[in-house]
XYZ file of C-alpha atoms in Angstrom:
232
model
C -11.251 24.961 17.442
C -12.788 24.159 20.800
C -11.791 20.700 22.018
C -14.244 18.753 24.164
C -12.981 16.766 27.134
C -13.659 13.435 25.398
C -11.609 14.473 22.338
C -8.295 14.089 24.121
C -6.050 11.011 24.278
C -5.638 9.496 27.752
C -2.778 10.893 29.814
C -0.269 8.280 31.011
C 3.230 8.203 32.471
C 6.274 8.286 30.169
C 7.010 4.561 30.546
C 3.498 3.566 29.477
C 3.572 6.024 26.548
C 6.925 4.654 25.330
C 5.584 1.071 25.526
C 2.507 1.983 23.442
C 4.643 3.883 20.947
C 7.027 0.920 20.589
C 4.097 -1.395 19.852
C 2.841 0.975 17.150
C 6.336 1.312 15.687
C 6.435 -2.448 15.077
C 3.446 -2.042 12.730
C 4.879 1.123 11.162
C 8.183 -0.569 10.352
C 6.366 -3.613 8.967
C 4.359 -1.280 6.712
C 7.578 0.364 5.541
C 9.053 -3.018 4.628
C 5.838 -3.946 2.811
C 6.046 -0.702 0.798
C 9.649 -1.614 -0.048
C 8.452 -5.005 -1.282
C 5.680 -3.378 -3.339
C 8.209 -1.008 -4.902
C 10.424 -3.975 -5.747
C 7.489 -5.674 -7.493
C 6.697 -2.414 -9.309
C 10.257 -2.319 -10.667
C 9.676 -5.776 -12.131
C 6.424 -4.969 -13.945
C 6.361 -5.477 -17.712
C 5.592 -2.430 -19.859
C 3.519 -1.418 -22.869
C 4.791 0.377 -25.966
C 3.016 3.693 -26.592
C 2.157 5.406 -29.901
C 4.039 8.529 -30.944
C 1.649 11.025 -29.326
C 1.826 14.766 -29.941
C 0.638 17.023 -27.120
C 0.359 20.813 -26.858
C 2.743 22.706 -24.600
C 3.480 26.328 -23.811
C 5.765 26.499 -26.848
C 3.457 24.577 -29.189
C 3.157 20.923 -30.274
C 5.549 18.505 -28.597
C 6.051 14.775 -28.963
C 5.575 12.669 -25.858
C 9.139 11.401 -26.264
C 10.429 14.978 -26.072
C 8.575 15.777 -22.843
C 11.143 13.619 -21.059
C 13.822 16.231 -21.793
C 17.208 14.661 -21.157
C 15.793 12.013 -18.842
C 14.635 8.443 -19.485
C 11.786 8.461 -16.931
C 8.611 10.529 -16.729
C 5.762 10.827 -14.213
C 2.538 12.295 -15.609
C -0.402 13.541 -13.564
C -3.643 13.782 -15.532
C -5.496 16.786 -14.106
C -9.297 16.613 -14.331
C -10.866 19.218 -16.606
C -14.449 20.341 -17.084
C -15.090 22.397 -20.212
C -16.193 25.943 -19.422
C -15.630 25.657 -15.675
C -14.088 28.669 -13.950
C -12.572 26.485 -11.241
C -11.313 23.007 -12.014
C -11.219 19.977 -9.697
C -10.317 21.059 -6.181
C -8.588 17.782 -5.411
C -6.391 17.975 -8.514
C -5.700 21.666 -7.939
C -4.714 21.102 -4.320
C -2.690 17.986 -5.033
C -0.594 19.428 -7.853
C 0.077 22.826 -6.292
C 1.989 21.014 -3.540
C 4.857 20.337 -5.947
C 6.973 23.486 -6.184
C 10.531 22.135 -6.184
C 10.969 19.223 -8.584
C 14.622 19.637 -9.514
C 15.524 16.835 -7.125
C 13.841 14.361 -9.458
C 16.464 15.118 -12.073
C 19.048 13.462 -9.812
C 17.010 10.304 -10.332
C 16.771 10.772 -14.109
C 13.107 11.789 -14.172
C 10.604 14.595 -14.769
C 7.106 15.124 -13.332
C 4.544 17.019 -15.450
C 0.800 17.664 -15.702
C -1.425 16.882 -18.673
C -5.059 17.896 -18.994
C -7.872 17.645 -21.518
C -8.340 21.423 -21.477
C -7.181 23.556 -24.444
C -3.592 24.588 -23.826
C -4.296 28.325 -23.511
C -7.034 27.713 -20.944
C -4.907 25.186 -19.087
C -1.954 27.576 -18.833
C -4.228 30.412 -17.717
C -5.640 28.177 -14.963
C -2.125 27.183 -13.915
C -1.232 30.848 -13.439
C -4.499 31.624 -11.666
C -3.924 29.008 -8.968
C -0.158 29.501 -8.732
C 0.813 26.058 -10.004
C 4.532 25.894 -10.864
C 4.610 22.549 -12.691
C 4.928 22.149 -16.466
C 1.541 21.625 -18.151
C 0.567 20.033 -21.451
C -2.785 19.703 -23.178
C -4.129 16.441 -24.596
C -7.188 18.159 -26.140
C -6.064 17.204 -29.654
C -4.720 13.769 -28.755
C -6.084 10.412 -27.629
C -3.348 10.243 -24.992
C -5.592 11.100 -22.019
C -8.206 8.493 -22.816
C -5.533 5.908 -23.547
C -3.928 6.293 -20.098
C -7.069 6.273 -17.968
C -8.029 9.971 -18.023
C -10.580 10.501 -20.838
C -12.414 13.786 -21.495
C -14.697 14.614 -18.549
C -13.185 11.649 -16.725
C -11.165 11.300 -13.555
C -7.559 11.913 -12.652
C -4.673 9.478 -12.998
C -0.954 9.054 -12.479
C 1.127 7.267 -15.089
C 4.822 6.503 -15.318
C 6.723 6.136 -18.575
C 10.157 4.942 -19.630
C 11.875 6.118 -22.804
C 14.342 4.093 -24.827
C 15.606 6.366 -27.591
C 12.473 7.727 -29.278
C 10.271 4.875 -28.074
C 8.080 5.427 -25.009
C 6.712 2.684 -22.763
C 4.037 2.859 -20.071
C 5.262 1.175 -16.889
C 2.758 2.021 -14.107
C -0.667 3.563 -13.488
C -2.886 4.424 -10.546
C -5.907 6.549 -9.724
C -8.240 7.149 -6.779
C -6.555 6.764 -3.414
C -3.464 5.350 -5.075
C -2.188 8.915 -5.445
C -2.108 9.610 -1.694
C 1.380 8.208 -1.253
C 2.643 10.965 -3.554
C 1.182 13.775 -1.428
C 3.113 15.239 1.475
C -0.050 16.863 2.878
C -1.834 13.682 3.913
C 1.411 12.139 5.115
C 1.726 15.017 7.580
C -1.979 15.148 8.484
C -2.064 11.414 9.245
C 0.581 11.981 11.949
C -1.733 14.305 13.865
C -3.866 13.091 16.804
C -7.088 14.056 14.993
C -5.901 12.920 11.554
C -7.960 14.019 8.548
C -11.094 14.536 10.656
C -13.253 13.001 7.921
C -16.321 10.890 8.604
C -14.942 7.705 7.078
C -11.860 7.768 9.292
C -11.608 5.274 12.173
C -11.239 7.583 15.193
C -12.014 7.318 18.914
C -15.487 8.275 20.101
C -15.882 12.032 20.347
C -13.026 12.887 17.957
C -13.785 15.819 15.621
C -15.083 14.585 12.269
C -16.527 16.410 9.265
C -17.802 15.491 5.807
C -15.193 14.108 3.427
C -13.369 16.840 1.461
C -14.809 19.622 3.661
C -11.374 20.554 5.039
C -9.613 20.502 1.695
C -8.520 23.875 0.353
C -10.753 25.068 -2.480
C -9.315 26.239 -5.826
C -10.378 29.767 -4.867
C -8.431 29.563 -1.586
C -5.403 28.160 -3.392
C -5.561 30.944 -5.973
C -5.834 33.564 -3.223
C -2.782 32.130 -1.461
C -0.517 31.332 -4.413
C -2.023 32.623 -7.657
C -1.403 35.673 -9.804
C -3.048 38.121 -7.447
C -1.777 36.609 -4.201
C 0.091 38.820 -1.751
C 3.705 37.780 -1.557
């Protein structure tokens, strides 16, 4: 990319740079403490008892309570699905293909899985096509998706559940930009001088900016890089 002269931060001496960085760090540390406080409030939320849902997995029907495996906690990402579409939501595809090593969650007594409204065979075929390594389940024959904020032909969502024996409770939910904190991609991109380079972003005059989503990897690009036919 060609960088214009007005798309560069000002050059200063080391002492001035360290002073500016220290001032920013005060805000960064305050934000970290606020996130800690939000997490503490999240741990104190009440919860809602869920019905005994049955979903479809790679090995057939499976109760929601059994999706937890040996763990009491479960994070569920509801992947958007459009019937008959060759390529599903680019945002969902890009977001979920970031998660390739989830064994660390088991140390914290939890699993992280995907559910989608697509028929299980189609969902699993799409998973392979784009190189997604997470465990997928279908809610096509269940009201689960609609009940947790991701109805047929609806948006995406993240939900968290807690299991006590065979009883499952819903403890947390978010959608929209609430999922960004779970993505390592935007955490890294937001550290960069040019950030996400999207039109809505507050950037200095002359900084490179493009339409929202235009820099996101497409499902086709993800499939080419990680899917069944990708060069390894």
